[in-house]
CSV table of C-alpha atoms and ligand atoms in Angstrom, one decimal:
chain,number,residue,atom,x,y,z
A,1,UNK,CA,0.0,0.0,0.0
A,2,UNK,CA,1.4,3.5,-0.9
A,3,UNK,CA,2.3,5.7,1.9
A,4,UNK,CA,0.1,8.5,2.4
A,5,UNK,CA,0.8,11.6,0.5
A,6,UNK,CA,2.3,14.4,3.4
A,7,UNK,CA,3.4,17.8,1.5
A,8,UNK,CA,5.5,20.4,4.2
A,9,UNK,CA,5.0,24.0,3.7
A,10,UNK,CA,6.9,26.7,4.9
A,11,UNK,CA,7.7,30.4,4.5
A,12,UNK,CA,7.3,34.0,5.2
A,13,UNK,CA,4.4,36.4,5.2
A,14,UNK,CA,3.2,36.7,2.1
A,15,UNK,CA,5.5,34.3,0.6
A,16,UNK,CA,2.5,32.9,-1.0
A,17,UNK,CA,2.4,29.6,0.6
A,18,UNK,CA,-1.3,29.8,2.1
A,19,UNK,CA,-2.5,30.3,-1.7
A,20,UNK,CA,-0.2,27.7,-3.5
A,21,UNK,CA,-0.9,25.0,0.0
A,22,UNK,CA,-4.3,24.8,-1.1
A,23,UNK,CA,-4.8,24.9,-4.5
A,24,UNK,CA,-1.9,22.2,-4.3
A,25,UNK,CA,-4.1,20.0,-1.8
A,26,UNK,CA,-7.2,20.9,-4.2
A,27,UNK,CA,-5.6,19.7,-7.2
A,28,UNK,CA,-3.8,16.0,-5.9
A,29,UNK,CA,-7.6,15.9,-4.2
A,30,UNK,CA,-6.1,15.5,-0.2
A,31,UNK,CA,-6.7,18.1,2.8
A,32,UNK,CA,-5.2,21.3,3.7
A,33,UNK,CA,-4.0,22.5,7.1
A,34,UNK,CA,-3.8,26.0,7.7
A,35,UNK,CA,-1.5,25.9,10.9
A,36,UNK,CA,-1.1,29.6,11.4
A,37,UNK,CA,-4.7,29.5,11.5
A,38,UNK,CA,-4.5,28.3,14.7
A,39,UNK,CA,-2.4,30.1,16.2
A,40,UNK,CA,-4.6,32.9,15.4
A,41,UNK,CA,-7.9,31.3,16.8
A,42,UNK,CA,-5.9,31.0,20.1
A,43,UNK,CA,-4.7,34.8,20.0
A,44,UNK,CA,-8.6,35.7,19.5
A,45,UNK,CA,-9.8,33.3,22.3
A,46,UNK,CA,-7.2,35.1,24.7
A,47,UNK,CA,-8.1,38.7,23.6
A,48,UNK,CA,-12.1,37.1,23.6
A,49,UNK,CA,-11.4,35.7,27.3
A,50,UNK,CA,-9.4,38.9,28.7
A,51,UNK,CA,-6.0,36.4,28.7
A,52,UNK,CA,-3.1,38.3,29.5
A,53,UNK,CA,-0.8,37.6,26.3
A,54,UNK,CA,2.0,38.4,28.4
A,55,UNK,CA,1.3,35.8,30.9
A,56,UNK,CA,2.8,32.8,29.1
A,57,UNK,CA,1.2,30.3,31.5
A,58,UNK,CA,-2.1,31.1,31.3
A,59,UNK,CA,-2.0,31.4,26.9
A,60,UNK,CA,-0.3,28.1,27.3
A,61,UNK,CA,-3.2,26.9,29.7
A,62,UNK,CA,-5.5,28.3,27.5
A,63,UNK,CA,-4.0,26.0,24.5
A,64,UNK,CA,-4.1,23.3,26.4
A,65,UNK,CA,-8.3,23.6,26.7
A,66,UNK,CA,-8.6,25.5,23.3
A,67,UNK,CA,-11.9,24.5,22.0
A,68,UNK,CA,-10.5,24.4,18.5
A,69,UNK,CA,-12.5,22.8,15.0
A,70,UNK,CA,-10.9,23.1,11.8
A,71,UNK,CA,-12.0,22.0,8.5
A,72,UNK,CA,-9.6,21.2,6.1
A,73,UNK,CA,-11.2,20.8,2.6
A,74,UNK,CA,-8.7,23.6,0.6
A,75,UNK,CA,-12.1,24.5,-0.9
A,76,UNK,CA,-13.6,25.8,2.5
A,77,UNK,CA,-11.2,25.5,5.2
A,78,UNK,CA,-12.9,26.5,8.2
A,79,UNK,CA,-12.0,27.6,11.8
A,80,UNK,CA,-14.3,27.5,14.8
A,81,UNK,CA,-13.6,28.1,18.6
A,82,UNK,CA,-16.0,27.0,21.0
A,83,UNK,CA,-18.5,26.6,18.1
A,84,UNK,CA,-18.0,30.3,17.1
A,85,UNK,CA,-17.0,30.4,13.3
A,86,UNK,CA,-13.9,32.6,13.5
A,87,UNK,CA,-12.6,32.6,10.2
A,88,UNK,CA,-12.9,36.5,9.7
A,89,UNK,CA,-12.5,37.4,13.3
A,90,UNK,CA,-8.7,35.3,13.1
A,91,UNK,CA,-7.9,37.3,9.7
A,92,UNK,CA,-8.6,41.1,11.8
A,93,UNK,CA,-5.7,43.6,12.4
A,94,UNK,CA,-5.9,43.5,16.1
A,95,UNK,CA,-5.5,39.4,15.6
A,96,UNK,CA,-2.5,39.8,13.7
A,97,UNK,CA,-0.3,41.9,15.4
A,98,UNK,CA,-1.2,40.2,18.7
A,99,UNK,CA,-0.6,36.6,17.2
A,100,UNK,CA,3.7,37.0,17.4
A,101,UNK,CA,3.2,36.7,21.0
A,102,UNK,CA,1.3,34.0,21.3
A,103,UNK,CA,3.3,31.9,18.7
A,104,UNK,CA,6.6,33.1,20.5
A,105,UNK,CA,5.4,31.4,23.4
A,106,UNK,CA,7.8,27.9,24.1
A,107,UNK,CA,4.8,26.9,26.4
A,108,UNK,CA,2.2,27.2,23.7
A,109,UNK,CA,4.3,25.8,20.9
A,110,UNK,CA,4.8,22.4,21.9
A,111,UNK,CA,1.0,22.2,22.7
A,112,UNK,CA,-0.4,23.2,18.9
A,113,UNK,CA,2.9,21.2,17.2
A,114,UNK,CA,1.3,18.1,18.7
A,115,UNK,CA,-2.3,19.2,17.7
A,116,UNK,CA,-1.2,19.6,14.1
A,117,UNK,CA,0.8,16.2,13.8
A,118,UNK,CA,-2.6,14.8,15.1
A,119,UNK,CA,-4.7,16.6,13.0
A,120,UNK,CA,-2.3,15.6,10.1
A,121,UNK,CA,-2.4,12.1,10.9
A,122,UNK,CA,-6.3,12.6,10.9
A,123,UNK,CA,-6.6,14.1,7.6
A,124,UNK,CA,-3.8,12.0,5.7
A,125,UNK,CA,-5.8,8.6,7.3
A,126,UNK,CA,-9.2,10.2,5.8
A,127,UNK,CA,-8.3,11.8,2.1
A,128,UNK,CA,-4.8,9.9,1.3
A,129,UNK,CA,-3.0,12.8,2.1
A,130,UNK,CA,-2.6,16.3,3.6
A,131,UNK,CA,-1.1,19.4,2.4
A,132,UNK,CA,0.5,21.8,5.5
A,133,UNK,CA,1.6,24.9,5.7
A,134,UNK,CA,3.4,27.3,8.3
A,135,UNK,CA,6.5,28.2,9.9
A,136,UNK,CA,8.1,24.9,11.2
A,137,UNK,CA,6.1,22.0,9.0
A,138,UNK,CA,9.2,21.0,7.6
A,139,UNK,CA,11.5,21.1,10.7
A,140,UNK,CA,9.6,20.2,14.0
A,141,UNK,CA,6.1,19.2,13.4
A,142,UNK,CA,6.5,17.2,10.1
A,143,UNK,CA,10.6,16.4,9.4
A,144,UNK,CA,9.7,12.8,7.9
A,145,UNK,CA,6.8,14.2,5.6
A,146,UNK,CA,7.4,12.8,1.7
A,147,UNK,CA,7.8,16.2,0.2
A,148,UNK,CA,8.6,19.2,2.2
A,149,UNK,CA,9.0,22.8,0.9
A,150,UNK,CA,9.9,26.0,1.8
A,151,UNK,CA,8.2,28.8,-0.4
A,152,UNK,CA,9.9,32.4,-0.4
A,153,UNK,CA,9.8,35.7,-1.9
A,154,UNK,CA,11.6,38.5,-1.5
A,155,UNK,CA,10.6,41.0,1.1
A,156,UNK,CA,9.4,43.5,-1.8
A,157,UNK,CA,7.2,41.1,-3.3
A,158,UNK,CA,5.7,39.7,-0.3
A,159,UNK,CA,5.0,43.2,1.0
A,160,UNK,CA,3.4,44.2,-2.6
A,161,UNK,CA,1.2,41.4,-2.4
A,162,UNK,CA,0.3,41.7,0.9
A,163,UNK,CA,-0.2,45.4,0.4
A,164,UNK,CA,-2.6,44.7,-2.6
A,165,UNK,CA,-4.3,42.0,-0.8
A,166,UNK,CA,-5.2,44.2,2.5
A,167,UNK,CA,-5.5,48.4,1.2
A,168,UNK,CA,-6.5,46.9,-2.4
A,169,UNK,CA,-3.2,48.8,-3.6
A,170,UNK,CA,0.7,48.7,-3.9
A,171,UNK,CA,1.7,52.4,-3.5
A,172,UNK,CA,4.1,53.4,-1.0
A,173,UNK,CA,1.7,54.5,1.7
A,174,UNK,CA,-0.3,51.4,1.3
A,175,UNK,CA,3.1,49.3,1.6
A,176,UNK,CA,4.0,51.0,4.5
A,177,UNK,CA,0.9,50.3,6.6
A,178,UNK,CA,1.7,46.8,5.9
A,179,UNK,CA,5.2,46.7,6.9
A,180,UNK,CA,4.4,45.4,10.9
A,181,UNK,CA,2.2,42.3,9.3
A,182,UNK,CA,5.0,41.1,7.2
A,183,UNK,CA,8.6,42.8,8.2
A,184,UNK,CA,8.1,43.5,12.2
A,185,UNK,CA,5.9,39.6,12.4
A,186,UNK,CA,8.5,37.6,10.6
A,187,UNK,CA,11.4,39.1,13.0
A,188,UNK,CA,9.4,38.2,15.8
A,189,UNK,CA,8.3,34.7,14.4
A,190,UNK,CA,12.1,33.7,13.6
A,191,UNK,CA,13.2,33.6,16.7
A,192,UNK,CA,11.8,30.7,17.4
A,193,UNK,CA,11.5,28.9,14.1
A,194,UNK,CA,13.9,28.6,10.9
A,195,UNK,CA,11.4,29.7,7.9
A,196,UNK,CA,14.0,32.0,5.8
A,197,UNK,CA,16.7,29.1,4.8
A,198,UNK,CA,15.4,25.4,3.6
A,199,UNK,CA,16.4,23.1,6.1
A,200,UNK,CA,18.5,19.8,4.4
A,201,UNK,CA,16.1,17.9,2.3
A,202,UNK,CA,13.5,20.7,1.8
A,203,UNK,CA,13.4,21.9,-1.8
A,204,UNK,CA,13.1,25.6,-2.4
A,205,UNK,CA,10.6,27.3,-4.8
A,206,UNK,CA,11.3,31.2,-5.0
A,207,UNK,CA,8.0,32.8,-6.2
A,208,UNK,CA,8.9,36.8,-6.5
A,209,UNK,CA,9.3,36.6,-9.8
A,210,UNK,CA,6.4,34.3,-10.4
A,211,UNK,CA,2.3,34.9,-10.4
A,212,UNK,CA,0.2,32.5,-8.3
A,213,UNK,CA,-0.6,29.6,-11.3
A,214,UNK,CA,3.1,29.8,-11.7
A,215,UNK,CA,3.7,29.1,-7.9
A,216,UNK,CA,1.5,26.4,-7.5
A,217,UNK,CA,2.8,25.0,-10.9
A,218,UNK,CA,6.4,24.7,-9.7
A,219,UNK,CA,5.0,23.2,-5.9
A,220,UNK,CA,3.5,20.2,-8.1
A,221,UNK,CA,6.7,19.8,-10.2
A,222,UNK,CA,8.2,19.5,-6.6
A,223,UNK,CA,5.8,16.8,-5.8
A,224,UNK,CA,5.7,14.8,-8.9
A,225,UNK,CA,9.7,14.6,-8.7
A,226,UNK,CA,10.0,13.3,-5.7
A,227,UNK,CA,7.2,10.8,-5.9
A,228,UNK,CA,8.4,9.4,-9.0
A,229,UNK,CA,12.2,9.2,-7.5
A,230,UNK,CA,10.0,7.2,-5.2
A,231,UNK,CA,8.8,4.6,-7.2
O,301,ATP,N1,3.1,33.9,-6.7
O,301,ATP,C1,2.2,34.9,-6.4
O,301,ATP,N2,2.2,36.0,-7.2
O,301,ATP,C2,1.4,37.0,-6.9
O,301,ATP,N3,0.6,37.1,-5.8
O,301,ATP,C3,0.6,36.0,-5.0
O,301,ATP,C4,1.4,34.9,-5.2
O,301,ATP,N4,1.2,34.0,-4.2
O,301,ATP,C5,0.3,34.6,-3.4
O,301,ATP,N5,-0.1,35.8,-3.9
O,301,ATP,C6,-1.0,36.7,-3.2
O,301,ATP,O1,-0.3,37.2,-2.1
O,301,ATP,C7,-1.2,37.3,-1.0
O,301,ATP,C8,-0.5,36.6,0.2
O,301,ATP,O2,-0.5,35.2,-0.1
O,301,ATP,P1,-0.7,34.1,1.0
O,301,ATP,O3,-1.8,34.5,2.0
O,301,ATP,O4,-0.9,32.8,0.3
O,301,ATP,O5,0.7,34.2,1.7
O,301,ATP,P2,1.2,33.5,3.0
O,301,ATP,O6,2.6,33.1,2.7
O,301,ATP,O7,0.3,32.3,3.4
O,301,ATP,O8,1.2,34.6,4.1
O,301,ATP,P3,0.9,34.5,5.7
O,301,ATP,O9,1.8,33.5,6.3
O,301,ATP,O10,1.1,35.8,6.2
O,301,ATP,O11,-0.6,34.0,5.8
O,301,ATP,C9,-2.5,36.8,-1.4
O,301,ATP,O12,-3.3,37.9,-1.8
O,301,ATP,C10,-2.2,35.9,-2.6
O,301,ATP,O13,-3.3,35.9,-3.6
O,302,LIG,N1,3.5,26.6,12.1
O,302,LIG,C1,3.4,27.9,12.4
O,302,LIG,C2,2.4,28.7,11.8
O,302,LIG,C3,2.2,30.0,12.1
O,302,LIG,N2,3.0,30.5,13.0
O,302,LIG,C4,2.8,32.0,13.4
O,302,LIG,C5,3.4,32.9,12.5
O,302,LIG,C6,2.4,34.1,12.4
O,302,LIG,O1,2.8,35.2,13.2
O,302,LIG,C7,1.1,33.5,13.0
O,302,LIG,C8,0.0,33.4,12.0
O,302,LIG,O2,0.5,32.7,10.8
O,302,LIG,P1,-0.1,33.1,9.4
O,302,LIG,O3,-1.6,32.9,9.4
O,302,LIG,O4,0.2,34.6,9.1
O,302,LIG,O5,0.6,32.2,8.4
O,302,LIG,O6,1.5,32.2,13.5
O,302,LIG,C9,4.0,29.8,13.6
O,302,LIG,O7,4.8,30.3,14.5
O,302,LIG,N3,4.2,28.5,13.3
């Protein structure tokens, strides 16, 4: 029996990987796991419960009883705390420049690493694979995954695109409102995970020169070469 299909994604903000994960798991027909999704949807049940995100035992306590549901079909991933559909509440401003310090937290991050290998094993068990995506897929929470990636851009483009994604525009002003949710979060985030250098074994796909079909075109080359070295 072949081996279920685990893909690793990593990268920066705005690196493109959320966008090329899931198309990728739409296209080879397996689920998607959003992982910096829940980080978020902890960050928002602290701010929701008046948690102290400076009190790293109580977020990590708060992890540790996180009433968390997420769906992982790339067509409609979804995210619900406590049955509360939070998949726009996650995705606000206050969320993401409160969400460094909850995934800086060495408490908290053991706590969601084992939730995601679970919730991979889950998913991989269920469609015949599982496409993941975040910070430290291919180094801590999935090292023996068959193909593992790390997707990068350079800081222009991922500000450009994250610029154009949030204030609908790329022009200076717009890029620098944007700055704290890609340059500031990814200082912050790198301390305590390696996302800006592929790890041994992890292939890297630079995308700042290419548009998102491209991406996601080059992430299934990945794939298919390595399976077929497989076989
Ligand atoms: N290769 C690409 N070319 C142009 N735009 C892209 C490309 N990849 C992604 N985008 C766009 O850039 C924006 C950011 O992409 P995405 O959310 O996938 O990044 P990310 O790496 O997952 O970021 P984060 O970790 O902050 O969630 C989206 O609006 C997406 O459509
Ligand atoms: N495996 C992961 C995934 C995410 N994070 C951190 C990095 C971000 O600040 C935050 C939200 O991630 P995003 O939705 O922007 O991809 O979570 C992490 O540390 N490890």
């Amino acid at each position: 029996m072949t081996a279920p299909l685990t893909i690793a994604i990593d990268g920066p903000s705005g690196s493109g990987k959320s966008s090329v994960a899931k198309a990728v798991a739409r296209r080879l027909g397996i689920g998607y796991l959003d992982t910096g999704a829940m980080y978020r949807a902890l960050t928002w049940w602290c701010l929701e419960r008046g948690v102290d995100l400076a009190d790293t035992e109580a977020v990590a306590e708060a992890a540790r009883t996180l009433p968390l549901e997420v769906g992982t079909d790339p067509d409609a991933p979804t995210v619900a705390v406590d049955g509360t559909d939070v998949g726009a509440a996650i995705r606000t401003s206050e969320v993401s420049t409160a969400v460094s310090a909850v995934a800086t937290n060495l408490q908290v991050r053991p706590v969601l690493q084992q939730l995601q290998r679970d919730l991979m094993a889950r998913i991989a068990d269920e469609t015949g694979g599982v496409v993941a995506e975040g910070r430290d897929i291919t180094t801590v929470v999935a090292p023996d995954a068959r193909v593992r990636l790390l997707v990068t851009a350079s800081e222009e483009a991922r500000l450009r695109r994250r610029s154009a994604e949030l204030h609908g525009s790329a022009d200076a002003a717009a890029v620098e409102a944007t700055r704290d949710q890609v340059v500031r979060r990814d200082r912050d985030d790198s301390t305590v995970s390696t996302f800006t250098e592929a790890a041994e074994g992890v292939h890297l796909v630079d995308t700042s020169d290419l548009d998102l079909e491209a991406s996601i075109e080059a992430v299934l080359d990945v794939v298919a070469g390595v399976t077929e070295a497989e076989e």
